[in-house]
Short mmCIF file of C-alpha atoms in Angstrom, two decimals:
data_model
loop_
_atom_site.label_atom_id
_atom_site.label_comp_id
_atom_site.label_asym_id
_atom_site.label_seq_id
_atom_site.Cartn_x
_atom_site.Cartn_y
_atom_site.Cartn_z
CA MET J 1 48.40 51.23 245.11
CA SER J 2 49.39 53.10 241.96
CA LEU J 3 51.58 51.28 239.48
CA LEU J 4 55.11 52.66 239.20
CA VAL J 5 56.68 51.70 235.88
CA ARG J 6 60.29 52.55 235.12
CA LYS J 7 60.89 52.83 231.40
CA SER J 8 64.17 52.86 229.52
CA SER J 9 64.73 55.27 226.67
CA SER J 10 63.07 54.19 223.47
CA LEU J 11 65.32 52.21 221.13
CA VAL J 12 65.06 51.77 217.40
CA VAL J 13 64.95 48.10 216.36
CA ARG J 14 65.74 47.50 212.71
CA PRO J 15 65.53 44.31 210.66
CA SER J 16 68.33 41.85 211.26
CA PRO J 17 70.68 41.42 208.26
CA GLU J 18 69.87 37.71 208.44
CA PRO J 19 68.58 35.94 206.48
CA ALA J 20 70.65 37.41 203.70
CA THR J 21 68.20 36.07 201.14
CA THR J 22 65.42 38.40 202.27
CA THR J 23 64.05 40.37 199.33
CA THR J 24 62.45 43.76 199.79
CA ARG J 25 60.43 46.08 197.60
CA ALA J 26 60.67 49.85 197.48
CA THR J 27 56.98 50.50 198.13
CA ILE J 28 53.76 48.63 198.78
CA LYS J 29 50.48 50.29 197.89
CA LEU J 30 47.78 50.13 200.53
CA SER J 31 44.65 48.23 199.53
CA SER J 32 41.11 49.57 199.87
CA PHE J 33 40.89 47.53 203.10
CA ASP J 34 43.85 49.52 204.50
CA MET J 35 43.05 53.01 203.31
CA GLY J 36 40.61 54.13 206.00
CA LEU J 37 42.87 52.87 208.79
CA TYR J 38 46.38 54.14 208.07
CA ASN J 39 46.33 56.98 210.61
CA MET J 40 44.62 54.94 213.33
CA PRO J 41 46.59 53.25 216.13
CA THR J 42 45.50 50.20 218.08
CA THR J 43 47.00 48.53 221.14
CA SER J 44 47.10 44.95 222.37
CA LEU J 45 48.41 43.86 225.78
CA LEU J 46 49.57 40.27 226.31
CA VAL J 47 49.90 39.32 229.98
CA PHE J 48 52.38 36.50 230.73
CA GLU J 49 52.38 35.18 234.28
CA ARG J 50 55.29 32.75 233.90
CA PRO J 51 58.82 34.17 234.06
CA LEU J 52 61.00 34.46 230.95
CA HIS J 53 64.71 34.97 231.53
CA ASN J 54 65.76 38.38 230.21
CA ALA J 55 62.34 38.87 228.68
CA ALA J 56 63.01 42.31 227.17
CA GLU J 57 66.35 41.31 225.63
CA THR J 58 64.97 38.02 224.30
CA ILE J 59 61.95 39.65 222.66
CA GLN J 60 63.99 42.55 221.27
CA ALA J 61 66.42 40.20 219.55
CA ALA J 62 63.62 38.06 218.11
CA LEU J 63 61.78 41.21 217.00
CA SER J 64 64.77 42.27 214.90
CA ARG J 65 64.90 38.86 213.24
CA ALA J 66 61.15 38.89 212.61
CA LEU J 67 61.37 42.30 210.93
CA SER J 68 63.71 40.84 208.32
CA HIS J 69 60.77 38.66 207.24
CA TYR J 70 58.05 41.25 207.92
CA TYR J 71 60.11 44.12 206.49
CA PRO J 72 57.15 46.44 205.67
CA ILE J 73 56.49 46.80 209.42
CA ALA J 74 59.93 48.42 209.72
CA GLY J 75 59.01 50.99 207.07
CA ARG J 76 56.89 54.14 207.03
CA ILE J 77 53.56 55.08 205.50
CA VAL J 78 53.73 57.96 203.03
CA ALA J 79 51.40 59.65 200.56
CA ARG J 80 52.73 60.05 197.03
CA GLU J 81 51.59 61.37 193.72
CA GLY J 82 52.08 58.98 190.85
CA GLY J 83 52.53 55.23 190.68
CA CYS J 84 54.15 52.49 192.64
CA ASP J 85 57.61 51.15 191.90
CA GLY J 86 57.05 47.91 193.73
CA ASP J 87 54.64 45.29 192.54
CA GLY J 88 51.72 46.93 194.28
CA GLY J 89 49.53 47.41 191.24
CA ASP J 90 48.65 49.95 188.59
CA GLU J 91 49.91 53.51 188.61
CA ASP J 92 47.39 55.81 190.28
CA ASP J 93 47.52 59.38 191.52
CA ASP J 94 47.57 60.38 195.19
CA GLU J 95 47.98 56.88 196.57
CA VAL J 96 49.24 55.92 200.01
CA TYR J 97 52.12 53.47 200.33
CA ILE J 98 54.30 51.67 202.79
CA ASP J 99 57.84 52.80 202.10
CA CYS J 100 59.95 49.74 202.93
CA ASN J 101 62.94 51.78 204.06
CA GLY J 102 64.00 49.68 207.06
CA GLU J 103 63.90 52.64 209.48
CA GLY J 104 62.72 50.31 212.20
CA VAL J 105 60.25 50.19 215.08
CA ALA J 106 60.30 51.63 218.61
CA PHE J 107 61.12 49.38 221.56
CA VAL J 108 61.00 50.17 225.29
CA ALA J 109 62.15 47.93 228.15
CA ALA J 110 60.40 48.62 231.45
CA SER J 111 60.13 47.25 234.97
CA ALA J 112 57.64 47.46 237.83
CA SER J 113 58.25 46.74 241.51
CA GLN J 114 54.79 45.24 242.01
CA ALA J 115 53.57 41.77 241.19
CA LEU J 116 51.27 41.28 238.23
CA LYS J 117 48.33 40.28 240.44
CA GLU J 118 48.45 43.75 242.04
CA VAL J 119 47.95 45.56 238.72
CA VAL J 120 44.52 47.06 238.13
CA CYS J 121 45.23 49.58 235.35
CA PHE J 122 47.38 48.56 232.37
CA ASP J 123 47.57 52.00 230.73
CA ASP J 124 51.32 52.51 231.42
CA LEU J 125 52.30 49.13 229.96
CA ALA J 126 52.42 50.26 226.33
CA VAL J 127 53.84 53.09 224.23
CA TYR J 128 51.37 55.34 222.44
CA TYR J 129 51.41 57.69 219.48
CA PRO J 130 51.14 61.42 220.26
CA ASP J 131 47.50 62.55 220.36
CA MET J 132 46.46 58.92 219.72
CA ALA J 133 46.98 59.33 215.97
CA CYS J 134 49.65 58.00 213.61
CA GLY J 135 51.48 60.86 211.91
CA PRO J 136 53.82 61.07 208.91
CA GLY J 137 57.19 59.52 209.67
CA ASP J 138 56.01 57.67 212.78
CA PRO J 139 57.15 54.06 213.25
CA LEU J 140 54.50 51.54 212.31
CA LEU J 141 55.04 49.57 215.52
CA LEU J 142 55.69 50.61 219.15
CA MET J 143 56.56 47.79 221.56
CA GLN J 144 57.07 47.76 225.33
CA VAL J 145 58.07 44.82 227.53
CA THR J 146 57.40 45.39 231.23
CA GLU J 147 58.88 42.90 233.72
CA PHE J 148 57.31 42.55 237.18
CA SER J 149 58.69 41.56 240.57
CA CYS J 150 56.89 38.22 240.41
CA GLY J 151 58.75 37.29 237.21
CA GLY J 152 55.75 37.80 234.95
CA PHE J 153 55.80 40.32 232.14
CA VAL J 154 53.44 42.22 229.85
CA LEU J 155 54.01 42.82 226.17
CA GLY J 156 52.35 46.02 225.00
CA VAL J 157 52.08 46.40 221.23
CA THR J 158 50.76 49.55 219.58
CA TRP J 159 50.71 49.65 215.81
CA ASN J 160 49.50 51.64 212.84
CA HIS J 161 46.32 49.84 211.77
CA GLY J 162 47.17 50.52 208.13
CA VAL J 163 49.98 47.95 208.14
CA ALA J 164 48.10 45.04 209.74
CA ASP J 165 44.77 44.09 211.24
CA GLY J 166 44.41 42.14 214.49
CA ALA J 167 44.86 38.73 212.87
CA GLY J 168 47.88 40.02 210.98
CA MET J 169 49.54 41.45 214.09
CA ALA J 170 48.87 38.22 215.99
CA GLN J 171 50.56 36.34 213.13
CA PHE J 172 53.57 38.65 213.42
CA LEU J 173 53.84 38.23 217.20
CA ASN J 174 53.62 34.46 216.84
CA ALA J 175 56.54 34.71 214.39
CA VAL J 176 58.52 36.70 216.97
CA GLY J 177 57.80 33.94 219.47
CA GLU J 178 58.92 31.21 217.08
CA LEU J 179 62.20 33.01 216.37
CA ALA J 180 62.74 33.56 220.10
CA ALA J 181 62.37 29.79 220.50
CA GLY J 182 65.12 29.21 217.96
CA LEU J 183 63.27 28.47 214.73
CA PRO J 184 65.25 29.62 211.67
CA SER J 185 62.22 31.28 210.09
CA PRO J 186 58.49 31.78 210.77
CA SER J 187 56.33 28.69 210.25
CA VAL J 188 53.88 30.81 208.22
CA PRO J 189 55.65 32.71 205.41
CA PRO J 190 54.34 36.30 205.54
CA VAL J 191 52.54 38.00 202.65
CA ARG J 192 51.86 41.74 202.71
CA TRP J 193 50.80 42.38 199.09
CA ASP J 194 47.99 40.30 197.60
CA GLY J 195 46.94 41.61 194.21
CA SER J 196 44.00 39.22 194.08
CA LEU J 197 42.12 41.06 196.85
CA PRO J 198 38.98 42.78 195.56
CA SER J 199 38.33 46.47 196.02
CA LEU J 200 35.71 47.29 198.61
CA PRO J 201 32.41 48.47 197.08
CA PRO J 202 31.69 52.22 197.33
CA SER J 203 28.79 51.66 199.76
CA VAL J 204 31.13 49.94 202.24
CA LEU J 205 33.73 52.71 201.97
CA GLU J 206 31.05 55.38 202.34
CA ALA J 207 29.72 53.76 205.52
CA GLN J 208 33.25 53.59 206.92
CA GLN J 209 33.84 57.27 206.13
CA HIS J 210 30.53 58.19 207.76
CA MET J 211 31.53 56.51 211.00
CA LEU J 212 34.95 58.17 210.96
CA SER J 213 33.40 61.61 210.39
CA LEU J 214 31.15 61.57 213.48
CA GLU J 215 31.88 63.87 216.39
CA PRO J 216 33.40 61.92 219.30
CA LEU J 217 31.66 61.23 222.58
CA SER J 218 33.86 62.25 225.51
CA ASP J 219 31.58 61.63 228.50
CA LEU J 220 31.59 57.83 228.64
CA VAL J 221 32.64 55.83 231.69
CA SER J 222 35.25 53.09 231.34
CA MET J 223 34.31 49.67 232.72
CA HIS J 224 35.74 46.17 232.69
CA VAL J 225 33.14 43.41 232.86
CA THR J 226 33.14 39.65 232.33
CA ILE J 227 30.29 37.75 230.71
CA SER J 228 30.42 34.37 232.39
CA MET J 229 30.78 31.20 230.36
CA GLU J 230 27.96 29.71 232.44
CA SER J 231 25.60 32.37 231.07
CA ILE J 232 26.93 32.00 227.54
CA HIS J 233 26.50 28.21 227.56
CA SER J 234 22.96 28.58 228.90
CA ILE J 235 21.97 31.03 226.16
CA ARG J 236 23.59 28.91 223.46
CA ALA J 237 21.66 25.85 224.62
CA ASP J 238 18.39 27.80 224.73
CA PHE J 239 19.05 29.21 221.25
CA SER J 240 19.73 25.79 219.77
CA SER J 241 16.61 24.36 221.38
CA SER J 242 14.45 27.22 220.09
CA PHE J 243 15.82 27.24 216.54
CA HIS J 244 15.71 23.56 215.61
CA GLY J 245 19.26 22.70 216.67
CA GLN J 246 20.87 25.67 214.91
CA PRO J 247 24.12 26.60 216.71
CA CYS J 248 25.33 30.03 217.71
CA THR J 249 28.78 31.20 218.77
CA THR J 250 30.19 32.63 221.97
CA PHE J 251 30.88 35.85 220.05
CA GLU J 252 27.25 36.18 218.94
CA VAL J 253 25.95 35.59 222.46
CA ALA J 254 28.39 38.06 224.03
CA LEU J 255 27.34 40.74 221.53
CA ALA J 256 23.67 40.05 222.16
CA VAL J 257 24.08 40.34 225.93
CA LEU J 258 26.00 43.61 225.67
CA TRP J 259 23.60 45.10 223.14
CA GLN J 260 20.47 44.17 225.06
CA CYS J 261 21.77 45.21 228.48
CA ARG J 262 23.04 48.52 227.18
CA THR J 263 19.84 49.26 225.28
CA ARG J 264 17.73 48.58 228.36
CA ALA J 265 20.01 50.73 230.52
CA ILE J 266 19.96 53.89 228.39
CA GLY J 267 16.15 53.83 228.10
CA LEU J 268 15.54 55.24 224.64
CA ASP J 269 12.06 55.56 223.14
CA PRO J 270 11.06 52.11 221.81
CA GLU J 271 10.84 53.42 218.23
CA THR J 272 14.32 55.01 218.28
CA PRO J 273 16.69 53.39 215.75
CA ILE J 274 19.85 51.88 217.23
CA LEU J 275 22.86 50.24 215.65
CA LEU J 276 25.40 47.52 216.44
CA MET J 277 28.63 47.52 214.46
CA PHE J 278 31.11 44.63 214.62
CA VAL J 279 34.29 43.83 212.74
CA ALA J 280 34.43 40.74 210.53
CA ASP J 281 37.54 39.01 209.15
CA VAL J 282 36.85 38.24 205.47
CA ARG J 283 40.05 36.41 204.48
CA ARG J 284 38.18 33.22 203.62
CA HIS J 285 35.50 35.12 201.72
CA VAL J 286 37.98 36.89 199.41
CA GLY J 287 40.49 34.05 199.05
CA ALA J 288 43.37 35.92 200.64
CA LYS J 289 46.72 34.17 200.40
CA GLU J 290 47.88 32.16 203.38
CA GLY J 291 50.10 34.33 205.54
CA TYR J 292 48.52 37.62 204.41
CA TYR J 293 48.78 40.04 207.32
CA GLY J 294 47.46 43.27 205.83
CA ASN J 295 43.96 44.45 206.63
CA CYS J 296 41.24 42.09 205.51
CA ILE J 297 38.33 43.19 207.65
CA VAL J 298 35.01 44.93 207.09
CA GLU J 299 32.56 46.59 209.44
CA GLN J 300 29.08 45.10 209.47
CA PHE J 301 25.97 46.64 210.98
CA ALA J 302 22.84 45.31 212.62
CA MET J 303 19.97 47.80 212.78
CA ALA J 304 16.91 47.63 215.03
CA THR J 305 14.66 49.80 217.15
CA SER J 306 15.36 50.23 220.82
CA GLY J 307 12.20 48.35 221.71
CA GLU J 308 13.06 45.34 219.55
CA VAL J 309 16.38 44.86 221.36
CA ALA J 310 15.37 45.91 224.87
CA ASP J 311 12.05 44.08 225.05
CA GLY J 312 12.81 40.96 223.01
CA ASP J 313 14.24 37.66 224.18
CA VAL J 314 18.04 37.58 224.11
CA LYS J 315 18.00 34.60 221.76
CA ASP J 316 16.13 36.77 219.20
CA VAL J 317 18.87 39.38 219.52
CA VAL J 318 21.39 36.59 218.87
CA MET J 319 19.48 35.67 215.71
CA ALA J 320 19.56 39.30 214.50
CA ILE J 321 23.33 39.29 214.91
CA LYS J 322 23.65 35.94 213.12
CA ARG J 323 21.68 37.31 210.18
CA ALA J 324 23.96 40.35 210.01
CA LYS J 325 26.98 38.01 209.99
CA ASP J 326 25.40 35.96 207.21
CA ARG J 327 25.22 39.12 205.10
CA VAL J 328 28.97 39.77 205.33
CA PRO J 329 29.89 37.96 202.06
CA GLY J 330 27.35 40.13 200.24
CA LEU J 331 29.17 43.27 201.35
CA LEU J 332 32.06 42.31 199.10
CA LYS J 333 30.09 42.00 195.89
CA GLU J 334 31.44 44.45 193.34
CA ASP J 335 29.60 47.79 193.07
CA GLU J 336 26.79 46.56 195.28
CA GLY J 337 27.80 46.01 198.87
CA GLN J 338 24.71 43.89 199.39
CA GLY J 339 23.58 43.84 202.99
CA MET J 340 25.20 47.17 203.87
CA VAL J 341 23.16 49.63 205.92
CA SER J 342 22.27 52.68 203.80
CA GLN J 343 23.72 56.14 204.38
CA GLN J 344 20.25 57.42 205.27
CA GLU J 345 19.80 54.71 207.90
CA LEU J 346 23.18 55.58 209.43
CA ARG J 347 22.31 59.28 209.52
CA ASN J 348 19.10 58.47 211.42
CA VAL J 349 20.99 56.93 214.35
CA ASP J 350 22.25 59.21 217.11
CA THR J 351 25.85 58.48 218.07
CA TYR J 352 24.84 57.42 221.59
CA GLY J 353 22.61 54.83 219.98
CA MET J 354 25.59 53.15 218.31
CA LEU J 355 27.55 50.26 219.81
CA LEU J 356 30.88 49.36 218.19
CA VAL J 357 32.44 46.03 219.11
CA THR J 358 35.70 44.41 218.11
CA SER J 359 37.08 41.13 219.40
CA TRP J 360 40.60 39.92 220.19
CA ARG J 361 39.21 36.40 220.62
CA ASN J 362 40.39 33.72 218.15
CA LEU J 363 42.84 36.02 216.35
CA GLY J 364 45.92 34.20 217.62
CA PHE J 365 47.15 36.59 220.31
CA ASP J 366 46.44 33.93 222.92
CA LEU J 367 48.83 31.51 221.13
CA VAL J 368 51.93 33.72 221.34
CA ASP J 369 54.77 32.05 223.26
CA PHE J 370 58.22 33.56 223.75
CA GLY J 371 59.50 30.58 225.70
CA SER J 372 57.60 30.63 229.00
CA GLY J 373 54.12 29.70 227.83
CA ARG J 374 51.11 31.43 226.37
CA PRO J 375 49.58 34.62 227.81
CA ALA J 376 47.16 34.27 230.69
CA ARG J 377 45.22 37.22 229.36
CA VAL J 378 44.96 39.37 226.25
CA THR J 379 43.37 42.78 226.55
CA SER J 380 43.55 46.36 225.39
CA SER J 381 44.36 49.59 227.19
CA GLY J 382 42.08 52.30 228.48
CA LYS J 383 44.24 54.78 226.58
CA ASP J 384 43.40 52.87 223.42
CA MET J 385 39.81 53.97 223.88
CA PRO J 386 39.94 57.74 223.29
CA PRO J 387 36.78 59.80 222.67
CA SER J 388 34.94 57.83 220.04
CA PRO J 389 32.07 58.42 217.62
CA ALA J 390 30.17 55.71 219.43
CA VAL J 391 30.38 53.47 222.48
CA LEU J 392 33.06 50.79 222.34
CA GLY J 393 33.61 47.26 223.56
CA PHE J 394 36.78 45.12 223.23
CA LEU J 395 36.15 41.42 223.71
CA SER J 396 38.89 39.02 224.81
CA ASN J 397 39.20 35.64 226.47
CA GLY J 398 39.08 35.64 230.25
CA ARG J 399 39.51 32.86 232.78
CA ASP J 400 35.82 32.80 233.63
CA GLY J 401 34.25 33.99 230.39
CA VAL J 402 34.43 36.77 227.84
CA SER J 403 36.25 39.81 229.17
CA VAL J 404 35.02 43.19 227.93
CA LEU J 405 36.97 46.44 228.27
CA SER J 406 34.42 49.10 227.42
CA THR J 407 33.24 52.66 227.26
CA LEU J 408 29.62 51.68 226.85
CA VAL J 409 27.49 54.18 228.77
CA ARG J 410 27.45 57.60 230.36
CA GLU J 411 27.83 57.82 234.13
CA GLU J 412 24.10 58.22 234.70
CA HIS J 413 23.45 54.88 232.99
CA ALA J 414 26.33 52.87 234.50
CA GLY J 415 24.35 51.53 237.46
CA ALA J 416 21.44 50.43 235.29
CA PHE J 417 23.83 48.77 232.84
CA LEU J 418 25.54 46.74 235.57
CA ALA J 419 22.15 45.80 237.02
CA GLU J 420 21.06 44.45 233.63
CA LEU J 421 24.31 42.51 233.31
CA ALA J 422 23.74 41.00 236.73
CA LYS J 423 20.53 39.42 235.42
CA PHE J 424 22.76 37.35 233.13
CA THR J 425 24.91 36.37 236.17
CA VAL J 426 27.74 38.53 234.85
CA ARG J 427 30.59 39.30 237.19
CA SER J 428 31.76 42.93 236.95
CA SER J 429 34.41 45.16 238.48
#
């Protein structure tokens, strides 16, 4: 059964005039963490199974109040020549800013005649930017609330990545939930400008630009798989036993399973270089202020040959990922970017040999509560995975394990990939 979603006309939600003490700045300069992301959208879908009376109206009202605290989200991103007339830093030429003009965000109320349990595809449960790119003058946030016949609802949030990373957007949505519950202000005071943040080293920025410049792959098949917690616990126990009690995380195991299964499935020559890229939150490494919701993430790479990943034990793949994570603080060292993969190494990897993974786990999306309880599921949308310069995987918490929405392989490799996953007792659909 196809999902029929009835959408209202898009409304503009502006910051509430309360509290009257809210102070705004004219502009906020984007940091080096933001600069490569300000025309990129991303989407998060929060699935709530318990009914919330007048869900759309409740969330819309709380959204307006939250924007009075998170006023940059109601602004627009613009490029300017010259300096900044807020307190965003020194005067530089050709900088990109958030213009805190209060123009507001887009909000759509929607309904569906089906029950949530009948929904297979979530693509129509969010609003998207035209051509999947954020253009000049576009709102920085697009929100849709879809109410279902069973009483459950889905919150779809699409935002300009330049204004917030995943942890920052989760912080904002938690603030919306707190205001919907009647709190006078968010429990975590928001911070959008933090002048103490370091600039990213040139090597890190160059690697980011290289990845963004690659030609997209358009022939990948979309799949939704779940890596069972039973398998994850088993691998974690085996890893700890093999490495003198050293622990590993669910994230590291999930990445290792995906990387190994995919590498085996696509069958590259054993000496072919391959790459895993994952996103790391570095707030604690750079001393970001509490409540900072701008971008504070870096991309880290793990390099290997196809044979090392495909033919090795999965716990050794976990260790390779752990070592890459341990190198993250070195990426931030001024003018060095220690631990960053070189440009030459990146150029040696074919795009189909690259696996890009980001995780919604532990960012705070699963804590959002508008009055009827936390979401049963947090995921992304298939439309949020357009043709990419590499294969993609979005990790989120599932009832039975780690849920992965992915475009990981071409059609001819899909069967082999699922067969490899089955060896780890992974349930797929």
